[in-house]
Each structure stands twice: as C-alpha cells, then as structure tokens.
Tab-separated table of C-alpha atoms in Angstrom:
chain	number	residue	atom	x	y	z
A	1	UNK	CA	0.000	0.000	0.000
A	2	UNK	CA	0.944	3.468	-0.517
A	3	UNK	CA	2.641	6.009	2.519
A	4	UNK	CA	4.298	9.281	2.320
A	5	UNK	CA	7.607	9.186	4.087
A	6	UNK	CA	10.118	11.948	5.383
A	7	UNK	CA	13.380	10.933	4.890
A	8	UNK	CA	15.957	13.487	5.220
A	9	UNK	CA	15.585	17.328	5.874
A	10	UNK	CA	13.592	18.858	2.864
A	11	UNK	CA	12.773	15.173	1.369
A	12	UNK	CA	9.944	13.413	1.077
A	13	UNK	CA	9.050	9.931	-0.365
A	14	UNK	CA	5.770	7.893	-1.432
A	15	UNK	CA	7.139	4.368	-0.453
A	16	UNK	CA	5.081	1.140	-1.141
A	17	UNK	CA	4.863	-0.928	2.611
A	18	UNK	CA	2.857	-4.121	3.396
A	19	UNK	CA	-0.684	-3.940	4.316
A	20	UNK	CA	-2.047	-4.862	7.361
A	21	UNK	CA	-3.045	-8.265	7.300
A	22	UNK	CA	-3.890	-10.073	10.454
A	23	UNK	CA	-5.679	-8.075	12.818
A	24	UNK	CA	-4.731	-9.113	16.811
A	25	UNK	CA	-7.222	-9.066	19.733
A	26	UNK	CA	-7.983	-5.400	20.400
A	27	UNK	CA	-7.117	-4.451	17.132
A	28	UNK	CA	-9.210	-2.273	14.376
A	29	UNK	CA	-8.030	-1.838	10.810
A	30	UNK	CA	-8.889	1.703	9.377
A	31	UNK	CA	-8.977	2.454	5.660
A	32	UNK	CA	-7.699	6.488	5.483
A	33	UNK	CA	-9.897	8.942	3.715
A	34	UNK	CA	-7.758	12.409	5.045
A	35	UNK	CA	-5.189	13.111	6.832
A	36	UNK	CA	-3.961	16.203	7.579
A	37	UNK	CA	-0.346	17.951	7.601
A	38	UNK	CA	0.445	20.283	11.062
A	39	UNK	CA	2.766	22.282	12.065
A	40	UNK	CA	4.942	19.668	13.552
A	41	UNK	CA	4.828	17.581	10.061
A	42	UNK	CA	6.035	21.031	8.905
A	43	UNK	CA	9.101	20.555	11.247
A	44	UNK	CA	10.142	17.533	10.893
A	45	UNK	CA	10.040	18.187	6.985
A	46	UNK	CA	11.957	21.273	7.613
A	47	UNK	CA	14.612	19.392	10.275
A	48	UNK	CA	13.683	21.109	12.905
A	49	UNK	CA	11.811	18.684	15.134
A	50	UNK	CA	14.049	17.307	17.139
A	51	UNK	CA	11.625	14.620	18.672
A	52	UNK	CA	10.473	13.282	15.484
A	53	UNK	CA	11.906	9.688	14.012
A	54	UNK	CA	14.067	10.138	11.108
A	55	UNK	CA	13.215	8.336	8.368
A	56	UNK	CA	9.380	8.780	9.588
A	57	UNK	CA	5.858	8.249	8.134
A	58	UNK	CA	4.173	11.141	9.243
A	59	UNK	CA	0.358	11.832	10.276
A	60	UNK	CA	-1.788	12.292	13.302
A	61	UNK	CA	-4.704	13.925	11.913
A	62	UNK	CA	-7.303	11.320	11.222
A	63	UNK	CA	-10.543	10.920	9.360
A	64	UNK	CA	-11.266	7.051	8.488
A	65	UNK	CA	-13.090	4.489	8.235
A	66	UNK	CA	-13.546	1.088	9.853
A	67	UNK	CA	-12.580	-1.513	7.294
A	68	UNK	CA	-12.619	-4.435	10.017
A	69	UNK	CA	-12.274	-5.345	13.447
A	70	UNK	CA	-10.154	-7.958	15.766
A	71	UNK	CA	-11.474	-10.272	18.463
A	72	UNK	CA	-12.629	-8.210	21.659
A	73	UNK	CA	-13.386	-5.225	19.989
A	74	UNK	CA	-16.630	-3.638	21.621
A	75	UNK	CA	-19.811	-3.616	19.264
A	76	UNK	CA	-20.079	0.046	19.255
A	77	UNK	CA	-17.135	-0.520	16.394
A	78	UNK	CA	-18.236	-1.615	13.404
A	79	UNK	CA	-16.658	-1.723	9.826
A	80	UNK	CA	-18.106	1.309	7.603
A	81	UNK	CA	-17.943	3.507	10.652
A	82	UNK	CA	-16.429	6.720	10.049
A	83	UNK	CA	-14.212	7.774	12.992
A	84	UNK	CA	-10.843	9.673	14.164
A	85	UNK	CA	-8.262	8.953	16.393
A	86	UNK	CA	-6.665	9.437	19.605
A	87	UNK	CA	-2.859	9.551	18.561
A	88	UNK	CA	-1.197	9.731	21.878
A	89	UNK	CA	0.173	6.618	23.654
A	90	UNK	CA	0.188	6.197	27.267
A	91	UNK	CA	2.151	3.713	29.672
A	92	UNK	CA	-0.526	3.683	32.754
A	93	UNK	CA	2.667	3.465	35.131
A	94	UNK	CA	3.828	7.528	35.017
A	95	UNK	CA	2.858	9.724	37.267
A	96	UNK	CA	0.852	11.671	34.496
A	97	UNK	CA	-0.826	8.504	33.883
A	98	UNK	CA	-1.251	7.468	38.071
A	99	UNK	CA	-2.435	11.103	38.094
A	100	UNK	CA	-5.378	10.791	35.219
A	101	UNK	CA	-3.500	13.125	33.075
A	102	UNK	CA	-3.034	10.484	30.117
A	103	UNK	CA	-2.450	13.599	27.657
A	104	UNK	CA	0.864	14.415	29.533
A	105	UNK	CA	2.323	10.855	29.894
A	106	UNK	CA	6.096	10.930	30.303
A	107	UNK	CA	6.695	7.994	27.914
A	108	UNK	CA	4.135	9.237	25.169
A	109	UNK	CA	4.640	8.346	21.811
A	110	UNK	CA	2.446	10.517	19.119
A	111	UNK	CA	1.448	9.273	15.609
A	112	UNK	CA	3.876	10.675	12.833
A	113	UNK	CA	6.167	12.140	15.623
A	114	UNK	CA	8.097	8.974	17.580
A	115	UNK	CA	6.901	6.504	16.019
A	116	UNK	CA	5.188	6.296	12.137
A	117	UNK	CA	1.979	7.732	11.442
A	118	UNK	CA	-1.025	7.743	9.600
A	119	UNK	CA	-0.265	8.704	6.006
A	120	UNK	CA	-0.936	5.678	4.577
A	121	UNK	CA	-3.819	3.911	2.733
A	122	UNK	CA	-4.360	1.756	5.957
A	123	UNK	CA	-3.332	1.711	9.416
A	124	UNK	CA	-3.725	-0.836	12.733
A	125	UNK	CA	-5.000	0.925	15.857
A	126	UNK	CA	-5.903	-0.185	19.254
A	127	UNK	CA	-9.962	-0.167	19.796
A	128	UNK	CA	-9.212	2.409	22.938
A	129	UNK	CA	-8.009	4.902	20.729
A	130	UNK	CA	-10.783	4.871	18.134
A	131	UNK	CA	-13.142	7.642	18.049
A	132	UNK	CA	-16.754	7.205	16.453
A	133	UNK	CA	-17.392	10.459	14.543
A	134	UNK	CA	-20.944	10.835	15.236
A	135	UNK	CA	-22.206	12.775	12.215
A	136	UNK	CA	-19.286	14.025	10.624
A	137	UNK	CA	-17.689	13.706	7.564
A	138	UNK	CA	-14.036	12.256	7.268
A	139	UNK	CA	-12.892	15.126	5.957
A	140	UNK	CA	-14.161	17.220	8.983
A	141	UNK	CA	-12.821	14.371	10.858
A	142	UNK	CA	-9.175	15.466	10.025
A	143	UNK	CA	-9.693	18.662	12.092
A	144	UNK	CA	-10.726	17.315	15.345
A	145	UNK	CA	-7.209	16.372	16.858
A	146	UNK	CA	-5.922	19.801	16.619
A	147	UNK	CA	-8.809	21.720	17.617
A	148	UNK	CA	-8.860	19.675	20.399
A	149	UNK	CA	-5.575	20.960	21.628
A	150	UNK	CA	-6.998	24.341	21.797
A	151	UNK	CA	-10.120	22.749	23.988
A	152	UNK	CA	-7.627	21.230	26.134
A	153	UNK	CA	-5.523	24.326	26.340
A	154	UNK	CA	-9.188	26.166	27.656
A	155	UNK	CA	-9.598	23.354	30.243
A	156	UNK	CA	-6.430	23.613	31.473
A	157	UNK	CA	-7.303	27.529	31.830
A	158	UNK	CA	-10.489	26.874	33.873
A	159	UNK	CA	-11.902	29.631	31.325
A	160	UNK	CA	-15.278	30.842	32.579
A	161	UNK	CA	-18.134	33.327	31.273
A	162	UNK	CA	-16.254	36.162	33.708
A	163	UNK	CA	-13.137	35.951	31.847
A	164	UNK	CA	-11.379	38.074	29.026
A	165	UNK	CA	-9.066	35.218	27.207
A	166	UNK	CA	-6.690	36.242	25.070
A	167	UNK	CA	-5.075	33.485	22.503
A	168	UNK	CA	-1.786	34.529	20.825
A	169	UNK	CA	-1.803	32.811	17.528
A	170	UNK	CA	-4.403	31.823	15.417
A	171	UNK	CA	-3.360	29.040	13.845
A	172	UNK	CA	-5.308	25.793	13.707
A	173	UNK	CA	-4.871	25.351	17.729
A	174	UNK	CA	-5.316	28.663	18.488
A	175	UNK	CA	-8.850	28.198	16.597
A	176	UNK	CA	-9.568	25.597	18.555
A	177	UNK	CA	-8.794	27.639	21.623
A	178	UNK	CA	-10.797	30.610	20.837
A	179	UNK	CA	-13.774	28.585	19.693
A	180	UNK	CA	-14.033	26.500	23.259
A	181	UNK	CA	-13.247	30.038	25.006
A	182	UNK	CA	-16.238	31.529	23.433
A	183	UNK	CA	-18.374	28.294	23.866
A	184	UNK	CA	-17.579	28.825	27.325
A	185	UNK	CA	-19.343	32.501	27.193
A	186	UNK	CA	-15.773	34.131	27.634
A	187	UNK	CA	-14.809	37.428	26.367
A	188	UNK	CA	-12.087	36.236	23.120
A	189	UNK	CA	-9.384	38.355	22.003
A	190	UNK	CA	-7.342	36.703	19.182
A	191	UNK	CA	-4.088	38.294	18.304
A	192	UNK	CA	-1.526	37.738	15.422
A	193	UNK	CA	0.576	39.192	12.739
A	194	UNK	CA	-1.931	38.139	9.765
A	195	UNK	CA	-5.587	40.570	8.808
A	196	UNK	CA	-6.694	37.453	7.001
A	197	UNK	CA	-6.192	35.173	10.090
A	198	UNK	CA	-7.546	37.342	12.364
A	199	UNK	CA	-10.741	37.961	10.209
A	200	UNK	CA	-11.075	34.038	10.596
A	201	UNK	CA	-10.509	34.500	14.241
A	202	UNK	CA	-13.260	37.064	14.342
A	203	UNK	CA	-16.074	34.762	12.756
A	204	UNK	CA	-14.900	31.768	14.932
A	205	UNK	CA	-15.779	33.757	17.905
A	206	UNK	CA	-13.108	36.340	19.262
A	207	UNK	CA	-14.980	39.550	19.769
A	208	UNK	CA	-11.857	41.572	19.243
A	209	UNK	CA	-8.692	41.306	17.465
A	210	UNK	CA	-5.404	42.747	17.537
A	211	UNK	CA	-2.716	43.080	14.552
A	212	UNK	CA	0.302	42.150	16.980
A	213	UNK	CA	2.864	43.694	13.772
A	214	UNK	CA	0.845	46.646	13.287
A	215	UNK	CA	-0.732	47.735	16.768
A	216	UNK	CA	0.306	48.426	20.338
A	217	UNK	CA	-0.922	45.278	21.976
A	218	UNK	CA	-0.562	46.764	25.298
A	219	UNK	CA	-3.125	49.544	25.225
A	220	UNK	CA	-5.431	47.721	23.011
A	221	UNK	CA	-5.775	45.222	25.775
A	222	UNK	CA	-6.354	48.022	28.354
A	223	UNK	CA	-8.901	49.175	26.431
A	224	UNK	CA	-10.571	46.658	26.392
A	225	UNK	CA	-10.005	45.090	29.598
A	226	UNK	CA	-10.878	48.607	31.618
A	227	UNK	CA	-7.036	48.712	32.161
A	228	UNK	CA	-7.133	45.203	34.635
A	229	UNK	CA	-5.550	43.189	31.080
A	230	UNK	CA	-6.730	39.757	30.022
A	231	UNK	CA	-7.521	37.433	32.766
A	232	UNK	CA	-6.165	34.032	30.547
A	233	UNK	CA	-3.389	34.215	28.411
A	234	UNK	CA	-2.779	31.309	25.943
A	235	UNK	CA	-0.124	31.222	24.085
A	236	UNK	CA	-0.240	29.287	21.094
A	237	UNK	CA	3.048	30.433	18.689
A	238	UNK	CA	5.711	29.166	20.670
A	239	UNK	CA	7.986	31.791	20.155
A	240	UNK	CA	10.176	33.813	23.301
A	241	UNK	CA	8.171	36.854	21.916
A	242	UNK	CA	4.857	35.642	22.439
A	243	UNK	CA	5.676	33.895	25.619
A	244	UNK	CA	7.068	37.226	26.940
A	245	UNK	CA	3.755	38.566	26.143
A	246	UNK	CA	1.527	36.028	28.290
A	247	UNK	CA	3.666	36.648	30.832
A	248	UNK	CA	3.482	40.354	30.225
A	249	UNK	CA	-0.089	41.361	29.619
A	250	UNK	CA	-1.781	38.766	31.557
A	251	UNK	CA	-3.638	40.515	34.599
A	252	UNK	CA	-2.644	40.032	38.409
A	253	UNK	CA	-3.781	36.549	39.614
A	254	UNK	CA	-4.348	35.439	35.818
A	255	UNK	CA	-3.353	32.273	34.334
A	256	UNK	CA	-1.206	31.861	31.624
A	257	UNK	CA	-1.221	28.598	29.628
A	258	UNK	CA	1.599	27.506	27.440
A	259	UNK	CA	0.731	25.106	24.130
A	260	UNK	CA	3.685	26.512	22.129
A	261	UNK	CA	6.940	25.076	21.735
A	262	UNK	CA	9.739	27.601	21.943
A	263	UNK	CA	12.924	26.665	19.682
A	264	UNK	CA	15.248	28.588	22.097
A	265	UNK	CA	15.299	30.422	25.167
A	266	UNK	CA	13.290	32.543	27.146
A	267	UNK	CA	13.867	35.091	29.338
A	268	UNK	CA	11.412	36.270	31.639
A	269	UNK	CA	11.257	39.273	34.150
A	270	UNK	CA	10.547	36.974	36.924
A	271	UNK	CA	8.995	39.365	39.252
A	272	UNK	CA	5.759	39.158	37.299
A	273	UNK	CA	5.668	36.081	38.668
A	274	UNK	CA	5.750	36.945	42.404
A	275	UNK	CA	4.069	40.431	42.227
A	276	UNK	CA	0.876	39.171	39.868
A	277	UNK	CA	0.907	35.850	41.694
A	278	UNK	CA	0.114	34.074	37.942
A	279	UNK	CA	-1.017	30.714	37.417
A	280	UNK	CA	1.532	29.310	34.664
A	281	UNK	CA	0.142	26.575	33.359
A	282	UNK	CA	1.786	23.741	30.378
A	283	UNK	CA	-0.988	22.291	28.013
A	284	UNK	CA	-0.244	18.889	26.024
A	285	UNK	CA	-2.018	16.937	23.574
A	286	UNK	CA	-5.759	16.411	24.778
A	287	UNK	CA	-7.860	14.285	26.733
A	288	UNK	CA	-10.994	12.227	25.291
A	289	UNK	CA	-13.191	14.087	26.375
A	290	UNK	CA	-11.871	17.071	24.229
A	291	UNK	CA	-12.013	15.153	21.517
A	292	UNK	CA	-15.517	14.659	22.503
A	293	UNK	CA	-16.338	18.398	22.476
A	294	UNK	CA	-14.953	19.345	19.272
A	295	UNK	CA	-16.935	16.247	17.612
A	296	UNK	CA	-19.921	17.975	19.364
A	297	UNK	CA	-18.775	21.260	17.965
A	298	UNK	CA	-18.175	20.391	14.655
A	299	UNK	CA	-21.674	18.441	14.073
A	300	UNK	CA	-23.404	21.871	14.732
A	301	UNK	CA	-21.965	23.447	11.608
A	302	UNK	CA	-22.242	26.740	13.070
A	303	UNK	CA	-18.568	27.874	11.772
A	304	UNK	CA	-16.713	28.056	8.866
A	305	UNK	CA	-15.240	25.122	9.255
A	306	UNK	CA	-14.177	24.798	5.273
A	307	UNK	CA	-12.370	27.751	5.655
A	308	UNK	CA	-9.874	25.612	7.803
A	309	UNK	CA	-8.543	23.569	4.899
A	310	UNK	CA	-6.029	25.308	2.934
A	311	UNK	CA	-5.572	23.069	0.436
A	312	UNK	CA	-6.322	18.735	-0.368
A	313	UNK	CA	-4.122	16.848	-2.258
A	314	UNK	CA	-3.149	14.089	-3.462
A	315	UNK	CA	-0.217	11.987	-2.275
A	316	UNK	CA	1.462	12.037	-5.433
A	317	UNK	CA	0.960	16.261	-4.257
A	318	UNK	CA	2.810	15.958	-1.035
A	319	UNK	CA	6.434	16.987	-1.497
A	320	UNK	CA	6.009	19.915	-3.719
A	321	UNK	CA	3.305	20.685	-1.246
A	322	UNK	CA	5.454	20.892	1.822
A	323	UNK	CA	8.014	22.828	-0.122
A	324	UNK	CA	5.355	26.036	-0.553
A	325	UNK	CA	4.307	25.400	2.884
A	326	UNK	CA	8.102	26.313	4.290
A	327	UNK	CA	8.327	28.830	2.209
A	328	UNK	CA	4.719	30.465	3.467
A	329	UNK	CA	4.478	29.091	6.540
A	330	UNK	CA	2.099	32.002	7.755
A	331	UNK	CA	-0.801	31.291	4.764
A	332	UNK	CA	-1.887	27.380	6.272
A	333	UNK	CA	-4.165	26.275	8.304
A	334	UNK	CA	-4.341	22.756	7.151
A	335	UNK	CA	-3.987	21.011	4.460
A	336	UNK	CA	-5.385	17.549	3.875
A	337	UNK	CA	-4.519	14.858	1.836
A	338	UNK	CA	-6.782	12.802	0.170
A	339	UNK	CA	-6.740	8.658	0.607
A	340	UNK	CA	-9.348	7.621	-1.292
C-alpha cells in the first residue's frame, strides 16, 4: 500500500509498505480517507523537530473508516464507521498517567512524531483509541485532533463566562482555543501578525482582534479590559516573543497557559511572577473528552469550518506541497490529503 515518508531534511518519499493483514485481539483496521499535515509535520520536513523519528511516516490527523475489526473489539465498532483517532500513547505506570492526566504521559509516543503515522492507505490501531465520529464527515474528521488541543488548552485555563481570554496565535490550535473560550461565554481576544487570520478568528468567535505587527498590543488590551488586562493568556506560537507577552499582559492573579513550543530560550522578568501571583500553566495533547467536544462542535456546523482547509491533495501532491508550505508558513491552516 501506498505512505508518504520523510526521509531526510527537505525530502519526502511515497514508499510502497505491506498492508495490514492479520488483525490481533484489540485491534481495528482503518482504511484512510484524510489526513492532515500540522505544524509539527512542517518541522520535521523542515529538520527542525528534534523529537520526530528520522526516516518517519508522518500523520496524526485522522478521518477514516472502519474496514474491520479484531477479536474483543466492543460492538459500538463496526466496519463502515467513520471515525478519528486518539494519537497519543500512554504507559498507565507515570505519574501523568497514576495522576489521570493520560495527555501528559512521560513515555508518550504521538502518531507521525516517535513513532510512524497515519499517512498511509491503511493503518492498525488499538480499539481504545478509536473515536466514532458521530455525524461528521471524514474530511471534517481530520480537524478534530488539533482543535482539540486548543479545547484542552481552555480546560487547562479553567476559562469561565467572567473571563477576558486572550489566545496569541491563530493558527489551527489557536482556533480551537478561541472557539471552546467563546463556547464557554468568555470574552475572546485573538491576536496575530496576519488581517486574514484574524478575520477568521473574528467569525470563529473572538470579539476583538489585535494586529500584533501593526498595533500596540498593550493599550489595546487596556482598552478593552478597563485597564485590569486579560484574565487568561494562551499562548499558542511558541515563540520567546509571544511567551514574553503572556507573561506580560496577563492581569494580576491570571493564568497563563503555554501550548507553544519555543525553539530557544526565554527570558522572563521573573517578578511578574511573584508580584501578579500568575497561574503558569503547560498544556499537552488532549484528553478524550476534548475530543468529545470538538466532535460535538463540529456536528453543529455553526462555523466556517471549510475555511480551515487550505488546500487537499493528493499523495502524489505531497512533497512539492510541503516545499510552498516552508516557504509560506504564515498562509496554512491545514492542508489535507486525500486517501481515497
């Protein structure tokens, strides 16, 4: 069967491997409709993901359908289901995992990252980590695992309808994040350095929007905070910039939550810390029942969800692909290529 492979900084590969033939106790096979490139596909392509195998199959952004089913597989899984996945291992002996916090487990291993992912015409997962898509399509599917990094991200906030939230970056996550934040009746302010982005932003939900290139972040966010500043901070770029800025603008006793990965240092004025008494907060991967929420989202159809998906392709597509992609990195949301 076909797979797209990275293979070396800046290459990429459609290989031929062996199709899943015997399925074990536990197991389901999944035929792949979409599966969507993210930012830390983008990464690896580009060398710069330092936790990703190398050669690697990449690929945690699933919309399938059951093909067939092992032995012990409960009856709620049937073949012609269309479903996503949870791509996020967990040992059950960490202390994330002795703790309930699965997302977070010290040993994880994530689809397409540390081990090969989805990209391929079929794939073997465990039953557990099957997710029955309810009414939506598998191309709508393909956007529940990163939105639901975003819901987790609000979670991990304890956003309520009392709080101004403002999410730095509005990238595919950073959707995610403002559309749970507003769900949640919160006061949204999405910020970035793209108009076309934060138009996006606007009509997932953010009341207000700030041109981080082009404005004076700080006394917008007075404004419109009655000069107290946003009471959540997520920070969703991953960049010593932006996490200066959570740390920064956030209000006294607010909560700053970190999805982001920063690719070098950061240097904070520490005192913030003490003198605000902030609640700094990391966010990983997501829980079920974030993946539950965005399936409930999505079915509603009350965004513009299409909007998402930059571009679908075909795998014959996917290297020239990735080579615009790194050279506009800031015009994606996701793009989506096509199994069928």
């Amino acid at each position: 069967m076909k797979a797209i492979q990275i293979t070396h900084q800046q290459e990429l590969n459609i290989i031929d491997v062996e199709k899943p033939r015997e399925l074990k106790a536990g197991e389901v096979l999944l035929k792949l409709q979409y599966v969507g490139f993210c930012g830390s596909d983008l990464n690896t392509f580009m060398g710069r993901n330092s936790m990703a195998l190398n050669p690697v199959i990449p690929g945690h952004e699933i919309g399938a359908v059951i093909e067939a089913v092992g032995s012990d597989v409960p009856e709620g899984l049937k073949p012609g289901m269309v479903v996503t996945c949870n791509p996020y291992t967990n040992c059950g002996k960490c202390a994330s995992c002795r703790n309930g916090r699965v997302n977070a487990c010290q040993h994880n291993e994530t689809l397409g990252v540390q081990r090969d992912g989805a990209m391929r015409e079929f794939i073997v997962m465990p039953w557990e980590k099957v997710i029955p898509a309810g009414l939506l399509s598998p191309k709508e599917c393909a956007l529940v695992e990163p939105m639901s990094v975003g819901f987790h991200a609000v979670s991990r906030a304890q956003v309520t309808d009392i709080d101004v939230v403002l999410v730095v970056g509005c990238g595919m996550v950073g959707m995610g994040a403002i559309v749970r934040s507003s769900l949640r009746g919160a006061t949204v302010v999405a910020a970035d350095i793209d108009d076309g982005k934060l138009a996006l932003a606007h009509q997932m939900g953010a009341s207000y929007t700030i041109n981080t290139k082009t404005e004076d972040v700080h006394s917008r966010l007075l404004e419109m905070t009655g000069g107290f500043g946003p009471d959540v901070v997520i920070e969703a770029v991953g960049s010593p910039v932006t996490y200066q800025m959570a740390v920064d603008e956030v209000s006294f006793t607010g909560r700053v939550v970190c999805i982001g990965y920063a690719k070098s240092e950061v240097s904070f004025q520490t005192k913030y810390f003490v003198q605000k008494e902030l609640d700094i907060r990391g966010s990983r991967n997501a829980m079920p029942q974030d993946f539950r929420a965005v399936i409930h989202y999505l079915e509603r159809h009350t965004g513009p969800i299409d909007t998402l998906i930059t571009k679908t392709i075909r795998p014959e597509e996917a290297l020239s692909t990735m080579r615009w992609w790194s050279e506009n990195p800031g015009k994606v949301f996701r793009v989506l290529v096509d199994f069928q």
